[in-house]
CSV table of C-alpha atoms and ligand atoms in Angstrom, one decimal:
chain,number,residue,atom,x,y,z
A,21,MET,CA,2.4,25.7,-27.9
A,22,SER,CA,0.2,27.7,-25.6
A,23,PRO,CA,-1.0,25.8,-22.5
A,24,THR,CA,-4.5,25.8,-21.0
A,25,VAL,CA,-4.5,28.3,-18.1
A,26,ARG,CA,-7.2,28.4,-15.4
A,27,PRO,CA,-7.1,30.8,-12.4
A,28,PHE,CA,-8.0,29.7,-8.9
A,29,ALA,CA,-8.1,31.2,-5.4
A,30,LEU,CA,-7.6,29.1,-2.2
A,31,ASP,CA,-8.5,30.4,1.3
A,32,LEU,CA,-5.7,30.3,3.9
A,33,SER,CA,-6.6,29.1,7.4
A,34,THR,CA,-4.7,32.0,8.9
A,35,PRO,CA,-3.5,35.1,7.1
A,36,LEU,CA,0.1,34.9,5.8
A,37,SER,CA,2.5,37.8,6.1
A,38,THR,CA,4.4,38.4,2.8
A,39,ALA,CA,6.6,41.1,1.2
A,40,ASP,CA,3.3,42.7,0.1
A,41,GLY,CA,1.6,42.6,3.5
A,42,GLU,CA,-0.9,40.0,4.8
A,43,ILE,CA,-2.7,37.8,2.3
A,44,THR,CA,-5.8,35.7,3.1
A,45,GLU,CA,-5.8,33.5,0.0
A,46,ARG,CA,-3.4,31.9,-2.4
A,47,ARG,CA,-4.1,32.8,-6.0
A,48,GLY,CA,-2.6,31.0,-8.9
A,49,PHE,CA,-3.2,29.0,-12.1
A,50,LEU,CA,-3.7,25.5,-13.1
A,51,VAL,CA,-1.8,24.8,-16.3
A,52,GLY,CA,-2.6,22.1,-18.9
A,53,VAL,CA,-0.6,20.7,-21.8
A,54,ASP,CA,-1.4,17.7,-24.1
A,55,ASP,CA,2.0,16.7,-25.4
A,56,PRO,CA,3.0,13.9,-25.5
A,57,ALA,CA,0.4,12.9,-22.9
A,58,ARG,CA,-1.9,15.1,-20.9
A,59,GLY,CA,0.0,17.1,-18.3
A,60,LEU,CA,-1.1,19.3,-15.4
A,61,GLY,CA,0.9,22.0,-13.6
A,62,GLU,CA,0.3,24.6,-10.9
A,63,ALA,CA,1.7,28.2,-10.8
A,64,THR,CA,1.0,29.9,-7.5
A,65,PRO,CA,3.1,33.1,-7.2
A,66,LEU,CA,4.0,34.4,-3.7
A,67,PRO,CA,5.0,38.1,-3.2
A,68,GLY,CA,8.7,38.4,-2.2
A,69,TRP,CA,9.6,35.0,-3.7
A,70,THR,CA,8.2,35.1,-7.2
A,71,GLU,CA,6.7,37.4,-9.8
A,72,SER,CA,3.3,39.0,-9.3
A,73,PHE,CA,0.0,37.3,-10.1
A,74,ASP,CA,-0.4,39.4,-13.3
A,75,ALA,CA,3.2,38.8,-14.5
A,76,CYS,CA,2.7,35.1,-13.9
A,77,GLU,CA,-0.5,35.1,-16.0
A,78,ALA,CA,1.2,37.0,-18.8
A,79,ALA,CA,4.1,34.6,-19.0
A,80,LEU,CA,1.8,31.6,-18.9
A,81,ARG,CA,-0.3,33.0,-21.8
A,82,ASN,CA,2.8,33.4,-23.9
A,83,PRO,CA,5.4,30.9,-22.6
A,84,PRO,CA,9.0,31.5,-23.8
A,85,ALA,CA,10.1,28.9,-26.4
A,86,ALA,CA,13.0,27.8,-24.1
A,87,TRP,CA,10.5,26.3,-21.6
A,88,ASP,CA,9.4,23.6,-24.1
A,89,ARG,CA,12.3,21.2,-23.8
A,90,VAL,CA,11.9,18.6,-21.0
A,91,ASP,CA,15.7,18.4,-20.6
A,92,ASP,CA,16.2,22.2,-20.5
A,93,ALA,CA,18.5,23.0,-17.6
A,94,LEU,CA,18.3,26.4,-15.9
A,95,GLY,CA,22.0,26.4,-14.8
A,96,ASP,CA,22.7,29.7,-13.1
A,97,GLY,CA,20.0,31.5,-15.0
A,98,ARG,CA,17.2,32.5,-12.6
A,99,PRO,CA,13.9,32.9,-14.3
A,100,ALA,CA,12.2,36.2,-14.3
A,101,THR,CA,8.8,34.5,-13.7
A,102,PRO,CA,9.6,31.4,-11.6
A,103,ALA,CA,6.0,30.5,-10.6
A,104,ALA,CA,4.9,30.6,-14.3
A,105,ARG,CA,7.9,28.5,-15.3
A,106,HIS,CA,7.0,26.1,-12.5
A,107,GLY,CA,3.4,25.7,-13.6
A,108,TYR,CA,4.4,25.2,-17.2
A,109,ARG,CA,7.3,22.9,-16.6
A,110,LEU,CA,5.4,20.8,-14.1
A,111,ALA,CA,2.7,20.3,-16.8
A,112,VAL,CA,5.4,19.3,-19.3
A,113,LEU,CA,7.2,17.0,-16.9
A,114,ASP,CA,3.9,15.4,-15.7
A,115,ALA,CA,3.0,14.7,-19.3
A,116,ALA,CA,6.5,13.1,-19.9
A,117,ALA,CA,6.2,11.0,-16.8
A,118,ARG,CA,2.6,9.9,-17.6
A,119,ASP,CA,3.8,9.0,-21.1
A,120,GLU,CA,6.6,6.9,-19.5
A,121,GLU,CA,3.9,5.4,-17.1
A,122,ARG,CA,6.0,6.1,-14.0
A,123,PRO,CA,5.8,8.5,-11.1
A,124,LEU,CA,7.2,12.0,-11.5
A,125,SER,CA,9.7,11.2,-8.7
A,126,ALA,CA,11.3,8.4,-10.8
A,127,HIS,CA,11.5,10.8,-13.8
A,128,LEU,CA,13.2,13.5,-11.6
A,129,ALA,CA,15.5,10.9,-9.9
A,130,ASP,CA,16.8,10.0,-13.4
A,131,ARG,CA,17.3,13.6,-14.3
A,132,GLY,CA,19.4,14.2,-11.1
A,133,GLY,CA,21.4,11.0,-11.5
A,134,PHE,CA,19.9,9.6,-8.3
A,135,GLU,CA,18.9,6.0,-7.3
A,136,ALA,CA,15.3,4.9,-7.1
A,137,PRO,CA,13.1,7.4,-5.3
A,138,ALA,CA,11.7,6.9,-1.8
A,139,ASP,CA,8.1,6.0,-1.2
A,140,THR,CA,7.7,8.4,1.7
A,141,VAL,CA,9.4,11.7,2.7
A,142,PRO,CA,9.9,12.7,6.4
A,143,VAL,CA,8.5,16.1,7.2
A,144,ASN,CA,8.8,18.6,10.0
A,145,ALA,CA,6.1,20.2,12.0
A,146,THR,CA,6.1,24.0,12.1
A,147,VAL,CA,5.8,25.7,15.4
A,148,GLY,CA,5.1,29.4,15.2
A,149,ASP,CA,6.1,32.2,17.5
A,150,GLY,CA,4.5,32.0,20.9
A,151,SER,CA,5.1,32.1,24.7
A,152,VAL,CA,7.3,29.4,26.2
A,153,GLU,CA,4.2,27.5,27.4
A,154,ASP,CA,2.4,27.8,24.0
A,155,THR,CA,5.6,26.7,22.2
A,156,VAL,CA,6.0,23.6,24.3
A,157,ALA,CA,2.3,22.7,23.9
A,158,ALA,CA,2.6,23.0,20.1
A,159,ALA,CA,5.7,20.8,20.1
A,160,GLN,CA,4.0,18.2,22.3
A,161,ARG,CA,1.0,18.1,19.8
A,162,ALA,CA,3.5,17.6,17.0
A,163,ALA,CA,5.2,14.7,18.8
A,164,GLU,CA,1.8,13.1,19.6
A,165,ALA,CA,0.9,13.4,15.9
A,166,GLY,CA,4.0,11.4,15.0
A,167,PHE,CA,6.5,14.0,13.9
A,168,ASP,CA,10.2,13.4,14.7
A,169,THR,CA,11.3,17.0,13.8
A,170,ALA,CA,9.9,20.4,14.6
A,171,LYS,CA,10.9,23.8,13.1
A,172,LEU,CA,10.5,26.6,15.6
A,173,LYS,CA,10.0,30.1,14.4
A,174,VAL,CA,12.4,32.4,16.3
A,175,GLY,CA,13.4,36.0,15.9
A,176,ALA,CA,10.1,37.8,16.8
A,177,ARG,CA,11.1,37.9,20.5
A,178,SER,CA,14.3,38.7,22.4
A,179,LEU,CA,17.0,36.1,21.9
A,180,SER,CA,16.9,35.2,25.6
A,181,THR,CA,13.2,34.3,25.3
A,182,ASP,CA,13.8,32.3,22.1
A,183,ILE,CA,16.6,30.4,23.9
A,184,ASP,CA,14.1,29.7,26.7
A,185,ARG,CA,11.5,28.5,24.2
A,186,VAL,CA,14.0,26.1,22.5
A,187,ARG,CA,15.4,24.8,25.7
A,188,ALA,CA,12.0,24.1,27.1
A,189,VAL,CA,10.9,22.2,24.0
A,190,LEU,CA,14.1,20.1,24.1
A,191,ASP,CA,13.6,19.4,27.8
A,192,ALA,CA,9.9,18.4,27.4
A,193,VAL,CA,9.6,16.7,24.1
A,194,ASP,CA,11.6,14.0,22.2
A,195,LEU,CA,11.9,15.8,18.9
A,196,ALA,CA,14.8,17.0,16.7
A,197,VAL,CA,14.6,20.8,16.7
A,198,ARG,CA,15.6,23.2,14.0
A,199,VAL,CA,15.0,27.0,14.2
A,200,ASP,CA,14.1,29.6,11.6
A,201,ALA,CA,14.8,33.2,12.2
A,202,ASN,CA,13.7,34.5,8.8
A,203,GLY,CA,16.6,36.9,8.7
A,204,ALA,CA,15.6,38.7,11.9
A,205,TRP,CA,19.0,39.1,13.6
A,206,ASP,CA,22.1,41.3,13.2
A,207,ARG,CA,25.5,39.6,13.2
A,208,GLU,CA,26.1,40.0,17.0
A,209,THR,CA,22.7,38.5,17.9
A,210,ALA,CA,23.1,35.7,15.3
A,211,SER,CA,26.5,34.9,16.7
A,212,GLU,CA,25.1,34.6,20.2
A,213,ALA,CA,22.2,32.5,18.9
A,214,VAL,CA,24.4,30.1,17.1
A,215,GLU,CA,26.6,29.6,20.2
A,216,ALA,CA,23.6,28.9,22.4
A,217,PHE,CA,21.8,26.6,20.0
A,218,ALA,CA,25.0,24.7,19.3
A,219,SER,CA,25.2,23.9,23.0
A,220,PHE,CA,21.6,22.5,23.0
A,221,GLY,CA,22.1,20.2,20.0
A,222,VAL,CA,19.7,22.1,17.7
A,223,GLU,CA,19.8,20.6,14.2
A,224,TYR,CA,20.3,23.8,12.3
A,225,VAL,CA,19.6,27.6,12.4
A,226,GLU,CA,17.9,28.8,9.3
A,227,GLN,CA,18.4,32.3,7.9
A,228,PRO,CA,19.9,33.8,11.1
A,229,LEU,CA,20.8,36.9,9.0
A,230,PRO,CA,19.1,38.9,6.3
A,231,ALA,CA,19.0,37.4,2.8
A,232,GLY,CA,21.8,39.5,1.5
A,233,ALA,CA,24.3,38.5,4.1
A,234,LEU,CA,26.0,35.6,2.3
A,235,SER,CA,29.4,36.2,3.8
A,236,GLY,CA,27.9,36.7,7.2
A,237,LEU,CA,26.2,33.2,6.9
A,238,ALA,CA,29.5,31.7,5.9
A,239,ALA,CA,31.2,33.2,9.0
A,240,LEU,CA,28.6,31.5,11.2
A,241,ARG,CA,29.3,28.0,9.9
A,242,GLY,CA,31.5,25.5,11.7
A,243,ARG,CA,30.4,26.6,15.2
A,244,GLY,CA,28.7,23.3,16.2
A,245,VAL,CA,25.3,23.9,14.6
A,246,GLY,CA,24.3,23.8,10.9
A,247,ILE,CA,23.5,27.0,9.1
A,248,ALA,CA,20.6,26.9,6.6
A,249,ALA,CA,19.8,29.3,3.8
A,250,ASP,CA,16.2,30.0,2.7
A,251,GLU,CA,15.6,33.7,1.8
A,252,SER,CA,19.3,33.9,0.7
A,253,LEU,CA,18.7,31.2,-1.9
A,254,GLY,CA,15.6,32.9,-3.1
A,255,GLU,CA,17.4,36.2,-3.5
A,256,HIS,CA,20.7,35.1,-4.8
A,257,GLY,CA,20.3,31.6,-6.3
A,258,VAL,CA,22.3,28.4,-5.8
A,259,GLY,CA,25.4,29.5,-7.6
A,260,ALA,CA,26.0,32.5,-5.5
A,261,LEU,CA,25.2,30.6,-2.3
A,262,LEU,CA,27.7,27.9,-3.1
A,263,ALA,CA,30.3,30.5,-4.2
A,264,ALA,CA,30.0,32.2,-0.8
A,265,ASP,CA,30.2,28.8,1.1
A,266,GLY,CA,27.1,30.3,2.8
A,267,ALA,CA,25.3,27.2,4.1
A,268,ASP,CA,25.3,23.6,5.4
A,269,VAL,CA,21.6,23.2,4.4
A,270,ALA,CA,19.6,24.9,1.6
A,271,GLU,CA,15.8,25.1,1.5
A,272,LEU,CA,14.6,24.4,-2.0
A,273,LYS,CA,11.2,25.9,-2.9
A,274,PRO,CA,10.4,24.5,-6.4
A,275,MET,CA,7.9,27.3,-7.0
A,276,ALA,CA,10.5,30.0,-6.3
A,277,LEU,CA,13.3,28.2,-8.2
A,278,GLY,CA,11.3,27.9,-11.4
A,279,GLY,CA,10.1,24.3,-11.5
A,280,PRO,CA,10.6,20.7,-10.2
A,281,ASP,CA,13.4,20.3,-12.8
A,282,ALA,CA,15.2,23.4,-11.6
A,283,ALA,CA,14.8,22.1,-8.0
A,284,ILE,CA,16.3,18.8,-8.8
A,285,ASP,CA,19.2,20.4,-10.7
A,286,ALA,CA,19.8,22.6,-7.7
A,287,ALA,CA,19.7,19.6,-5.4
A,288,ARG,CA,22.3,17.8,-7.5
A,289,ARG,CA,24.6,20.8,-7.4
A,290,LEU,CA,24.2,21.2,-3.7
A,291,LEU,CA,24.8,17.5,-2.9
A,292,ASP,CA,27.9,17.5,-5.1
A,293,THR,CA,29.2,20.4,-3.0
A,294,GLY,CA,28.4,18.8,0.4
A,295,VAL,CA,25.3,21.0,1.1
A,296,ASP,CA,22.1,19.2,2.2
A,297,PRO,CA,18.9,20.2,0.3
A,298,VAL,CA,15.6,20.4,2.1
A,299,VAL,CA,12.5,20.8,0.0
A,300,THR,CA,9.7,23.1,1.1
A,301,THR,CA,6.5,24.4,-0.4
A,302,THR,CA,5.4,28.1,-0.8
A,303,ILE,CA,2.0,27.2,0.7
A,304,ASP,CA,0.7,25.9,-2.6
A,305,GLY,CA,-2.3,24.0,-3.8
A,306,ALA,CA,-2.4,20.2,-3.9
A,307,VAL,CA,-0.9,19.9,-7.3
A,308,ALA,CA,2.2,21.9,-6.6
A,309,ARG,CA,2.6,20.3,-3.1
A,310,ALA,CA,2.5,16.8,-4.6
A,311,ALA,CA,5.2,17.9,-7.1
A,312,ALA,CA,7.4,19.2,-4.2
A,313,VAL,CA,6.9,15.8,-2.6
A,314,HIS,CA,8.1,14.1,-5.8
A,315,VAL,CA,11.2,16.3,-5.8
A,316,ALA,CA,12.0,15.5,-2.2
A,317,ALA,CA,11.4,11.7,-2.8
A,318,ALA,CA,14.0,11.9,-5.6
A,319,VAL,CA,16.7,13.3,-3.3
A,320,PRO,CA,18.6,10.5,-1.6
A,321,ASP,CA,18.2,10.3,2.2
A,322,VAL,CA,16.6,13.7,2.3
A,323,ARG,CA,16.3,15.4,5.7
A,324,ALA,CA,12.8,16.2,7.1
A,325,CYS,CA,11.2,18.6,4.6
A,326,GLY,CA,8.7,21.4,4.9
A,327,LEU,CA,6.0,19.7,2.9
A,328,SER,CA,3.3,19.4,5.5
A,329,THR,CA,1.5,22.6,4.6
A,330,GLY,CA,-1.9,21.4,3.3
A,331,ASP,CA,-3.6,22.3,6.5
A,332,MET,CA,-2.7,25.9,6.0
A,333,LEU,CA,-5.4,26.0,3.4
A,334,VAL,CA,-9.2,25.9,4.1
A,335,THR,CA,-10.0,25.2,0.5
A,336,ASP,CA,-7.9,23.2,-2.0
A,337,LEU,CA,-7.8,22.1,-5.6
A,338,GLY,CA,-9.0,18.6,-4.6
A,339,PRO,CA,-8.3,15.8,-2.0
A,340,ASP,CA,-4.7,15.9,-0.7
A,341,PRO,CA,-2.7,13.5,-2.8
A,342,SER,CA,0.1,13.4,-0.3
A,343,PRO,CA,-1.3,13.7,3.2
A,344,THR,CA,0.9,13.7,6.3
A,345,VAL,CA,0.8,10.5,8.4
A,346,ASP,CA,3.1,9.9,11.4
A,347,GLY,CA,5.5,12.7,10.4
A,348,ALA,CA,5.9,11.6,6.8
A,349,VAL,CA,4.1,12.2,3.5
A,350,ARG,CA,3.5,9.4,1.1
A,351,VAL,CA,4.6,9.9,-2.5
A,352,PRO,CA,1.7,9.6,-5.0
A,353,GLU,CA,2.2,6.3,-6.7
A,354,GLY,CA,0.4,6.7,-10.0
A,355,PRO,CA,2.0,7.8,-13.3
A,356,GLY,CA,3.1,11.4,-13.4
A,357,ASN,CA,2.5,13.9,-10.5
A,358,VAL,CA,-1.1,13.1,-9.4
A,359,GLY,CA,-2.1,10.9,-12.2
A,360,SER,CA,-5.4,11.9,-13.9
A,361,SER,CA,-7.2,12.7,-10.6
A,362,PHE,CA,-7.1,16.5,-11.0
A,363,ASP,CA,-7.6,16.7,-14.8
A,364,GLY,CA,-11.2,17.7,-14.3
A,365,CYS,CA,-10.1,20.9,-12.5
A,366,LEU,CA,-9.1,22.3,-16.0
A,367,ARG,CA,-12.5,21.7,-17.5
A,368,ASP,CA,-14.8,22.9,-14.7
B,415,LIG,MG1,12.4,29.6,6.1
């Protein structure tokens, strides 16, 4: 059955640097199915993490038969077009949850073998690169807005400056701090960074080494601070990350993994192996952000997630169904993902 596919473009509040250079908008597709109920999905490809916009559209216009089954597990197979699969599978899962008259989070919790999902999900504030003073000011604004956790971007400056930035934030603000180097460091710098951040009580160091360095990540574990994988998971998948013992924490991006179902299956595998999943968006529209919130709500006692990204868009698919309040997002309560509130988007 071919889904209804409608392209959209959403303006970013500030340009985003990607594997294909800077982008100023997020282009994607709304996806509609009508079996067994009406279902709505979103496919928003991101260069470096998923297929291209054109490949996404081609896959959506002619979805592989294997995508049709609600209980279809991805296993170790990583989809060639994860954003397209996400859009289609979200529509199918939304239809199933709406037919069951329960939230998508409950449907996904059942799939993962988890208890009842949470009503809210803690989220981190993101603090970009900046001077020591600017970093502290941004962290203070996050604390005043009610966040308990901040993720500081590091790796763009010298390690000694990044250490000063992190130390200044921990001295000035009562926040849990995690840092994300986006693969910027070599092994020697990463080793020094881990030693320093462990002594400060940083929660975890995300992607201290380039995506391909799974054994290098493994060697950084057990030194007093958690090691998180993000780009490594995108490049190698959950199976390879687990086989390498590469991380204490894994960032799950449903859009890059191939769907909310693939993300829940990955969360189950990670938790069974003692790795903590954290759910993050790929700076998506409101429909996919809500789906990521449902995924996170289904994960028991999930750590603060990277789901507070709606304000990175100037325009959106509709009113935010899961706004951030006091450092948490509320899980949409209606049946399915966002209920019927976005159905009109497909008809406009
Ligand atoms: Mg990251």
